[in-house]
Coordinates of C-alpha atoms and ligand atoms in Angstrom, one line a residue:
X1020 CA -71.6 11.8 -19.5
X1021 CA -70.6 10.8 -22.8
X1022 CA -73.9 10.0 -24.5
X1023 CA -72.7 7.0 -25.9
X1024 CA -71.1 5.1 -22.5
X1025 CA -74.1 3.2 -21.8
X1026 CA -75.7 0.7 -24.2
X1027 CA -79.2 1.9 -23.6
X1028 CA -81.7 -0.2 -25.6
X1029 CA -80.2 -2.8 -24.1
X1030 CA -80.4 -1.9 -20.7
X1031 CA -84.3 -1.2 -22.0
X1032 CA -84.7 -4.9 -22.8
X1033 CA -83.5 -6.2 -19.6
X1034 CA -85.2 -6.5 -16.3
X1035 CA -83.5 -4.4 -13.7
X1036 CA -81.3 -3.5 -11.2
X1037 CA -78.7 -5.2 -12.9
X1038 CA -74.9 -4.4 -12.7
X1039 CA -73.2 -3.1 -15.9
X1040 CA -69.7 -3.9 -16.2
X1041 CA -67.4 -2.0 -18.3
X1042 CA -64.6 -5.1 -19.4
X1043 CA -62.8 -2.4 -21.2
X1044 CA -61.9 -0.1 -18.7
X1045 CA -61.4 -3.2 -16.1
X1046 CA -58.8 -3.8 -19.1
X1047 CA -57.1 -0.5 -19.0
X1048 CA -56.9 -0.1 -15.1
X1049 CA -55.2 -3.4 -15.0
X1050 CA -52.7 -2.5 -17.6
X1051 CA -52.2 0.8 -16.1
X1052 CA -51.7 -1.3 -12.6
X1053 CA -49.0 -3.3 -14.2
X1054 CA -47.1 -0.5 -15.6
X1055 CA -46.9 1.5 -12.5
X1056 CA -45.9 -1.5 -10.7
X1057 CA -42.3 -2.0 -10.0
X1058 CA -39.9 -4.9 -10.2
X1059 CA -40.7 -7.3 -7.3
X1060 CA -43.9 -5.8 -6.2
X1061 CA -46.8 -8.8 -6.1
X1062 CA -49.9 -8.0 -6.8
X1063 CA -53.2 -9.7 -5.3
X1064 CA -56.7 -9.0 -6.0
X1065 CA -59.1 -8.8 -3.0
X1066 CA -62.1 -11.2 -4.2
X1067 CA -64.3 -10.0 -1.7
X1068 CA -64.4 -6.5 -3.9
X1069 CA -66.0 -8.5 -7.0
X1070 CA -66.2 -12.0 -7.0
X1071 CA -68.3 -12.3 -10.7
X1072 CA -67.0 -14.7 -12.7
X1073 CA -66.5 -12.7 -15.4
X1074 CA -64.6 -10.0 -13.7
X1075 CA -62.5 -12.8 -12.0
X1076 CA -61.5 -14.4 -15.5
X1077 CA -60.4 -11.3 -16.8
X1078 CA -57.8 -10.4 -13.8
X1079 CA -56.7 -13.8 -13.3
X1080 CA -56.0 -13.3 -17.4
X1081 CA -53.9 -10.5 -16.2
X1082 CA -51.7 -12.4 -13.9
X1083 CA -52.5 -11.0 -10.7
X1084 CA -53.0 -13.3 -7.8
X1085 CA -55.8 -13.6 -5.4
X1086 CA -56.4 -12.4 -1.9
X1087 CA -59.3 -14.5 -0.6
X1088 CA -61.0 -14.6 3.0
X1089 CA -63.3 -18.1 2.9
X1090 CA -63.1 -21.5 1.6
X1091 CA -65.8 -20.0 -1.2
X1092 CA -63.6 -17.1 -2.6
X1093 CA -60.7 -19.8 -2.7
X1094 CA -63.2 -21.6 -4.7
X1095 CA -64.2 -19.5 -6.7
X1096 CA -60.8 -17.7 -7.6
X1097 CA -59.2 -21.4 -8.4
X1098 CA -62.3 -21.7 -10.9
X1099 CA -61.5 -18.3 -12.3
X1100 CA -57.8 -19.8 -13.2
X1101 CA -55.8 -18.0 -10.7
X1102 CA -52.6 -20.3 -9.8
X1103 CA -53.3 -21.7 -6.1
X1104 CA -49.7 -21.0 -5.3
X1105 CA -50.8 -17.0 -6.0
X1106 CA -53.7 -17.1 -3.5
X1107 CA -53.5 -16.0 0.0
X1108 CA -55.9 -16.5 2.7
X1109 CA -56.8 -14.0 5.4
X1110 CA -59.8 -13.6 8.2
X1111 CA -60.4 -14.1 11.1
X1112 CA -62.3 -16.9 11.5
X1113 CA -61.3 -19.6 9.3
X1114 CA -62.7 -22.7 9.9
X1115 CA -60.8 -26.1 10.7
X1116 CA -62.8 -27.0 7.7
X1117 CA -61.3 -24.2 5.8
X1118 CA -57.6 -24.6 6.9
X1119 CA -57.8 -28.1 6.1
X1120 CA -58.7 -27.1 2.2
X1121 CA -56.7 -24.5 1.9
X1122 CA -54.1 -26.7 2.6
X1123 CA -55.2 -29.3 0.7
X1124 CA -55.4 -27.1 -1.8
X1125 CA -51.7 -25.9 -1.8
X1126 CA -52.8 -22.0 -1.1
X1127 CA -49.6 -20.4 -1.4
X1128 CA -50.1 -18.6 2.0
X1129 CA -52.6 -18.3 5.2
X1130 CA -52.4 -14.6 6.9
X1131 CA -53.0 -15.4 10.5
X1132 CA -55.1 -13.3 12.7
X1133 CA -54.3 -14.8 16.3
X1134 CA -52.2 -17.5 18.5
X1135 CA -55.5 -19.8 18.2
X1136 CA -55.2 -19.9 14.5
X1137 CA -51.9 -20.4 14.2
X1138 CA -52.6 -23.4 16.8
X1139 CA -55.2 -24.5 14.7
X1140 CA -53.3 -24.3 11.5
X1141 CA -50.8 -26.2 12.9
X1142 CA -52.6 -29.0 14.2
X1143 CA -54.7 -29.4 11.5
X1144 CA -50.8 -29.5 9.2
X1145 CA -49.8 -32.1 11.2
X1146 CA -52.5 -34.3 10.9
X1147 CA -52.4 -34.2 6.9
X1148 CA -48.7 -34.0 7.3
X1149 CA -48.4 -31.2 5.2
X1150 CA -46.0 -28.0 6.8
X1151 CA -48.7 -24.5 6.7
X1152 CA -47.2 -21.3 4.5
X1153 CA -48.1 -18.6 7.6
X1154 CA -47.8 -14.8 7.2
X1155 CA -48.5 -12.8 10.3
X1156 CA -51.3 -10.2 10.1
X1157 CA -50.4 -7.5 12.2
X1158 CA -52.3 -4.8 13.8
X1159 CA -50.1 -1.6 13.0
X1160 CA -52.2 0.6 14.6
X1161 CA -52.4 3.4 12.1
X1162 CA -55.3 5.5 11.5
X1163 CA -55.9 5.7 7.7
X1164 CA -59.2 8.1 7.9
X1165 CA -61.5 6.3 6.4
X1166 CA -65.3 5.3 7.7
X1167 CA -65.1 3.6 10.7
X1168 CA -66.4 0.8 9.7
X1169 CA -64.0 0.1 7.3
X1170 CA -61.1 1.1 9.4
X1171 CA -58.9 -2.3 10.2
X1172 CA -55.9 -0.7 11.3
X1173 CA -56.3 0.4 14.5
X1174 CA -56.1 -1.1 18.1
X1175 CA -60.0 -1.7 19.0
X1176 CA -60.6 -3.6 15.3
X1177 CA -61.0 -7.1 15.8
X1178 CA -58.5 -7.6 12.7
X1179 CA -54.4 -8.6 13.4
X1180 CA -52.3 -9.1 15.7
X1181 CA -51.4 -7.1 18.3
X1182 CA -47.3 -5.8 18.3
X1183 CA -46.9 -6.7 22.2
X1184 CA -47.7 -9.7 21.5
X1185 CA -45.7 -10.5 18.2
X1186 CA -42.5 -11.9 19.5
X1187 CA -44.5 -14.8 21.1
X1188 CA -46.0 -15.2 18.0
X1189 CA -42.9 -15.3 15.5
X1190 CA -41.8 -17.9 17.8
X1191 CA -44.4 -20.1 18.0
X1192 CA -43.9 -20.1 13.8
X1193 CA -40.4 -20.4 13.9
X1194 CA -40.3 -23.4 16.3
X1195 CA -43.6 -25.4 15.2
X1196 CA -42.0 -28.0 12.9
X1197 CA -45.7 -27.9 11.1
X1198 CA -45.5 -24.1 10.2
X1199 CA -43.5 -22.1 7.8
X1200 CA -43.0 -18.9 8.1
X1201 CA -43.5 -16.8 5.0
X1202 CA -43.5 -13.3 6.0
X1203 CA -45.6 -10.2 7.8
X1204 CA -49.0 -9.0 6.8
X1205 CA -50.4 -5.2 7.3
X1206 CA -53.8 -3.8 6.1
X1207 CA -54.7 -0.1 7.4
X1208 CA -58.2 0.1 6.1
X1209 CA -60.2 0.6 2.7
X1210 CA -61.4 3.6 0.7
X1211 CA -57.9 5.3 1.5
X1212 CA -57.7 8.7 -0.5
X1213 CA -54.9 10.3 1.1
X1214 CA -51.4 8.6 0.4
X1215 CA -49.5 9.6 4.2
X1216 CA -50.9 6.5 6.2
X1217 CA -49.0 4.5 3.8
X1218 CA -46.3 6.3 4.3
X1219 CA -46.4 5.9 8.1
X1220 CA -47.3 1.6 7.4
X1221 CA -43.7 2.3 5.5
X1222 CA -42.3 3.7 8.1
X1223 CA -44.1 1.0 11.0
X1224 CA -42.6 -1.8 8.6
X1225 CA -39.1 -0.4 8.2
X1226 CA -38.6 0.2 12.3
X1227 CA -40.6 -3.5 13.2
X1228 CA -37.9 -5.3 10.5
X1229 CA -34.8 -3.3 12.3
X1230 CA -36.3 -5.2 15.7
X1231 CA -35.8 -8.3 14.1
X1232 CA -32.3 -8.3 12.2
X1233 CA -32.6 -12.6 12.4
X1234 CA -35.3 -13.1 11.8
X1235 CA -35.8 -14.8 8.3
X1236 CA -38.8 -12.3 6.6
X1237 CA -39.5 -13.7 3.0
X1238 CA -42.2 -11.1 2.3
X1239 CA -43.9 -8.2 3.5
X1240 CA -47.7 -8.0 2.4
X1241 CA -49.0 -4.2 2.6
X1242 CA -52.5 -5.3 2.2
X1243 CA -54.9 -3.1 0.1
X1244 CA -57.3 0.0 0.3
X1245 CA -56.0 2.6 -2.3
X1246 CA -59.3 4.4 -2.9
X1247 CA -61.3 6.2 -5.7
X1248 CA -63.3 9.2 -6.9
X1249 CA -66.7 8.3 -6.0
X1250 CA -68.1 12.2 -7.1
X1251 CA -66.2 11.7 -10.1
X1252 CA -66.1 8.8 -12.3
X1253 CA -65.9 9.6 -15.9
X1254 CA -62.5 12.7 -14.7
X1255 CA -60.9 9.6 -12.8
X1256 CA -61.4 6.4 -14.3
X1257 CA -58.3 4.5 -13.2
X1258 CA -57.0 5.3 -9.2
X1259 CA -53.1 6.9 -9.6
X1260 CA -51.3 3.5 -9.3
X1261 CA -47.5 5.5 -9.6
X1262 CA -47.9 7.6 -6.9
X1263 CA -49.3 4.7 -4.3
X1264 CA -46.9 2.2 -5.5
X1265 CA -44.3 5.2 -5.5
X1266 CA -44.7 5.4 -1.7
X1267 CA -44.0 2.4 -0.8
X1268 CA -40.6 2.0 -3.6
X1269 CA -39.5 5.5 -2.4
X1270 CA -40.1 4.9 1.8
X1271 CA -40.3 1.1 2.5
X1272 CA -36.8 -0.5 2.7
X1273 CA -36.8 -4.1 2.0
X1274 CA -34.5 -6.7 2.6
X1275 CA -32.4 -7.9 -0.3
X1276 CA -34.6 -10.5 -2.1
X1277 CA -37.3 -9.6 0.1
X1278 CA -40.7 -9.9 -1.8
X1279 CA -43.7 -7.3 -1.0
X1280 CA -47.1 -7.8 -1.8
X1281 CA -50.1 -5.7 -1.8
X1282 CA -54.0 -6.6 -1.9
X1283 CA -56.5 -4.4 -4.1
X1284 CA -59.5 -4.9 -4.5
X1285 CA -61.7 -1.4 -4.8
X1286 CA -59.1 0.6 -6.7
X1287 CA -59.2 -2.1 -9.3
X1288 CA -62.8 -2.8 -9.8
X1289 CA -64.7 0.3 -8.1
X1290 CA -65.0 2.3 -11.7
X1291 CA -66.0 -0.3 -14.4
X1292 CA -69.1 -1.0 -12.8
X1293 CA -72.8 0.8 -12.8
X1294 CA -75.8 0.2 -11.4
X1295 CA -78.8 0.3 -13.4
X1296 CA -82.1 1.0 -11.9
X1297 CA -85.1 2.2 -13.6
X1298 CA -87.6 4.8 -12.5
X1299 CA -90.9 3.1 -11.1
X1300 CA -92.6 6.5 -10.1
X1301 CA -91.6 10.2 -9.4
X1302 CA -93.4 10.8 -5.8
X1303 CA -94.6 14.1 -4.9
X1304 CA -93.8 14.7 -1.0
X1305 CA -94.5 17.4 1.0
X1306 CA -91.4 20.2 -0.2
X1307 CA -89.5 17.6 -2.2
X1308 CA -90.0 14.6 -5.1
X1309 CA -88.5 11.1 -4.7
X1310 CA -87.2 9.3 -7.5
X1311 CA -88.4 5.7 -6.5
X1312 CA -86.3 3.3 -8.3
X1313 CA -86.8 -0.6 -8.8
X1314 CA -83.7 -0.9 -7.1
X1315 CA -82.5 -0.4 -3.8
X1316 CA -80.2 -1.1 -0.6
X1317 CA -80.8 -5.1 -1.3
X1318 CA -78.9 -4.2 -4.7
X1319 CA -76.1 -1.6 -3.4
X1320 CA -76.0 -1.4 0.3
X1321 CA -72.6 0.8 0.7
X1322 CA -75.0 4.1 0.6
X1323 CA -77.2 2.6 3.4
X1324 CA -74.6 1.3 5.5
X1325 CA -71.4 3.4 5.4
X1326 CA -73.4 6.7 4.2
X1327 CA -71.5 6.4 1.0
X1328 CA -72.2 8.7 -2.0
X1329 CA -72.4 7.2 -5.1
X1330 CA -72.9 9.8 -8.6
X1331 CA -76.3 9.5 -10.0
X1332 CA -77.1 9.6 -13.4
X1333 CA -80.3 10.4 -15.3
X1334 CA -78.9 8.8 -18.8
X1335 CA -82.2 8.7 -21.0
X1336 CA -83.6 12.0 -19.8
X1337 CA -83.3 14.3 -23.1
X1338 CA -84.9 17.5 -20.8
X1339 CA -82.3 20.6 -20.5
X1340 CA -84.5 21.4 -17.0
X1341 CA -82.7 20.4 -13.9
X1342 CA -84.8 19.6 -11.0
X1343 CA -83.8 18.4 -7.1
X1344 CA -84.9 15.0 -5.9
X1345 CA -84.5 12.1 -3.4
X1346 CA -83.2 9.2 -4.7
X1347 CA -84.5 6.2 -3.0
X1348 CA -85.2 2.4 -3.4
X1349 CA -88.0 0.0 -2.9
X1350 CA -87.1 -1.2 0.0
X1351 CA -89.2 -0.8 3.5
X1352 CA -86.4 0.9 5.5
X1353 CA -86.0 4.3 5.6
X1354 CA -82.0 3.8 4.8
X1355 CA -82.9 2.7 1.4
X1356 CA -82.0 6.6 0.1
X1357 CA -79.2 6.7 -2.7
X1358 CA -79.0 10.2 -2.6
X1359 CA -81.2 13.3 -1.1
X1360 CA -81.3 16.7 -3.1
X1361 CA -79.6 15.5 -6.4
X1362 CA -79.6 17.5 -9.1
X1363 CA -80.9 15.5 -12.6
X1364 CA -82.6 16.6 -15.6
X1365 CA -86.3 16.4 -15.3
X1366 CA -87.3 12.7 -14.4
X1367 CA -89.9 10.6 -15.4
X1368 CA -91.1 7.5 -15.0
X1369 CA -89.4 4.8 -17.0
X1370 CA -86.4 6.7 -17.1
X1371 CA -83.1 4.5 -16.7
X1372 CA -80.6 5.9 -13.6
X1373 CA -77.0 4.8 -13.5
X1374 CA -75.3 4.6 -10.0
X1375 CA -72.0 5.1 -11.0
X1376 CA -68.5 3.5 -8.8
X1377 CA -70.4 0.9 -8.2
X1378 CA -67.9 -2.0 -9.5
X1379 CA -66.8 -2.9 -5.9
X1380 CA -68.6 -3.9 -2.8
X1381 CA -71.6 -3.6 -5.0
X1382 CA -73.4 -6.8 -6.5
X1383 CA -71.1 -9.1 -4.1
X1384 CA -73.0 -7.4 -1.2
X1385 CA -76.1 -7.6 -2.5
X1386 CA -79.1 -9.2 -0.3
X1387 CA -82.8 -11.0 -1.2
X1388 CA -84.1 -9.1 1.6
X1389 CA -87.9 -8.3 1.1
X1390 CA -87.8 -11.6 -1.0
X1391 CA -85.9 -9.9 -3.6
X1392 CA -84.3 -11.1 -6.6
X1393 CA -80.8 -10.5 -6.4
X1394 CA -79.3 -8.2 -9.4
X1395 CA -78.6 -9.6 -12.7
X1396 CA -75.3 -8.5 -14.9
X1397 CA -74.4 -7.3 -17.9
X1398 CA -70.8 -7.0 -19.5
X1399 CA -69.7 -4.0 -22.6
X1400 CA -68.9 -6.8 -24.8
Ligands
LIG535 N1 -56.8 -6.9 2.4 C1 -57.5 -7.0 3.5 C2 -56.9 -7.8 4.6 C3 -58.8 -6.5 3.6 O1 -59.5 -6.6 4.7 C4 -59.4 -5.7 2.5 C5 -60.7 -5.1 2.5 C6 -58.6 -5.6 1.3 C7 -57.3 -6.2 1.3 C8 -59.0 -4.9 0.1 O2 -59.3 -3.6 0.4 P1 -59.6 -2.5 -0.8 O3 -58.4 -2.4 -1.7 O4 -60.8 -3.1 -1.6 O5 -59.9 -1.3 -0.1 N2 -67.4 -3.1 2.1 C9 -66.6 -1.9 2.3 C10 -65.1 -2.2 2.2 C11 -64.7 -3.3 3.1 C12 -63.2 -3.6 2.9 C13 -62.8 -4.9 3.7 N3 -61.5 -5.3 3.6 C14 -67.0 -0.8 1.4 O6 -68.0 -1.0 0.6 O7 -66.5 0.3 1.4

């Protein structure tokens, strides 16, 4: 670790677990997003990864647009300054309370999950005689090898629309004088290191647009879930932009005019964030030593709940001695475990421990379980 990355005395000053943003590398990744891009490509950013105010400024700054999933993130993006007309809506389970305002709101687009929704939306248009922008999120059945429970793509999720039942669904847009249909929506899964299932989505796309040669399509929405180097950080700062956005220029054959959009939200935030715990005691157990930390599972839960490995890092221990220790937090569940056997200089109490890649699904997952308060944050400038 670069001695210098963390500002220390600060962190010393503040009451902990709080979430360290680095606004500089947010900077960087998004430029190096935008240059990688290509002509035509649209790109939203998931809100659900990272909806802090800060970080939401910043890439609304950028000029990306928004890829919300409640009322609250549609909220929250509009306050950040993203255009409406550049935010989509997706879920399951929106509320009549929810289409209404999104509507109300002039959302440039709601990605519909089932006929029930799309019945909803429509009624709910034609009360506030309005017509509904619909995309159609479809279930392409591709397995993109990721944790299970952040697999979306394939036939048992609850997410999309499922392609036997697709024609009755492009229909029901096409004749409903209340809807308009803007285009197809696909999302394989999250945490997606290896580029081929995007390849195959290419190819999915490419043979479900031949079935339909009449069908007006005005844009095809990819979804999200280009992943990062978790072990990593520091060696892979920014995710390879080129080479995802390369797949999809090199194998995805749009219609002329045709727009595509895509949906990050990991790859974009995942790196500039930390979490930064401090050492309440070093625990002799029987055969190993816990690091207890003041922060736990109620302040990161990916660990916990998709067995996720975060990098651990001792950064005010000066010793040259490495030890092995279980990294846990405060919490009374035996989940609450960061890490089991990690290597880190010799640890004491007081010490300051940064859970690195911690940027996305982080603080916007966090919990007051065990009356906790949630984690504060802290920005590089
Ligand atoms: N679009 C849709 C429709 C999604 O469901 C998601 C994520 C995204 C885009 C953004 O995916 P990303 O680029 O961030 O992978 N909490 C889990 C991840 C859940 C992802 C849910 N959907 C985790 O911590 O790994």
């Amino acid at each position: 670790m670069n001695p210098t990355y963390f500002p220390i005395d600060r962190f010393r000053n503040e009451s902990t677990p709080l979430y360290y943003y680095d606004l500089h590398l947010l900077e960087e990744t998004l430029r190096e997003l935008k240059t990688s891009s290509f002509p035509g490509f649209n790109t939203h950013y998931a809100v659900k990864a990272n909806s802090n105010p800060e970080i939401l400024k910043l890439i609304a700054a950028s000029g990306l647009g928004a890829d919300t999933v409640s009322l609250g993130e549609i909220q929250a993006a509009l306050s950040a300054g993203f255009p409406a007309a550049k935010i989509v809506f997706a879920g399951v389970g929106k509320t009549d309370q929810e289409i209404t305002a999104a509507l109300e709101l002039n959302i440039g687009c709601l990605n519909v999950e089932s006929d029930a929704e799309l019945t909803a939306i429509a009624e709910i248009a034609e009360k506030l005689d309005k017509k509904a922008p619909v995309a159609l999120r479809i279930n392409p059945e591709i397995d993109a090898h990721t944790h299970h429970y952040i697999t979306t793509g394939l036939a048992e999720n609850k997410f999309g629309i499922a392609l036997s039942m697709l024609d009755r669904l492009i229909d029901h847009c096409l004749s409903s004088e209340w809807l308009d249909f803007k285009g197809l929506h696909f999302h394989i899964g999250s945490q997606i290191t290896d580029l081929e299932p995007y390849r195959i989505l290419c190819e999915r796309i490419n043979s479900l647009q031949e079935k339909y040669p009449d069908i007006l399509i005005p844009s095809i929405n990819v979804g999200g879930g280009l992943g990062v180097d978790y072990e990593n950080p520091e060696g892979n700062p920014i995710p390879d932009f080129k080479s995802y956005f390369r797949i999809f220029k090199d194998n995805l054959r749009l219609r002329p005019g045709q727009e595509l959009h895509f949906e990050l939200g990991r790859s974009i935030v995942a790196q500039c964030g930390s979490l930064i715990c401090k050492v309440v005691y070093v625990k002799e157990g029987v055969g190993k030593k816990f690091v207890i930390l003041d922060g736990g599972m109620t302040a990161l839960i990916r660990p916990a709940l998709y067995q996720a490995h975060h990098k651990i890092e001792n950064i005010t221990s000066k010793s040259e001695v490495k030890e092995k220790y279980d990294v846990v937090g405060p919490i009374c569940e035996s989940s609450d475990v960061f890490g089991t056997d990690e290597t880190l200089p010799v640890t004491k109490r007081g010490d300051i421990i940064a859970i690195r890649s911690a940027g996305a699904y982080g603080e916007v997952m966090a919990s007051a379980y065990n009356c906790r308060a949630l984690p504060s944050s802290l920005f590089s400038r």
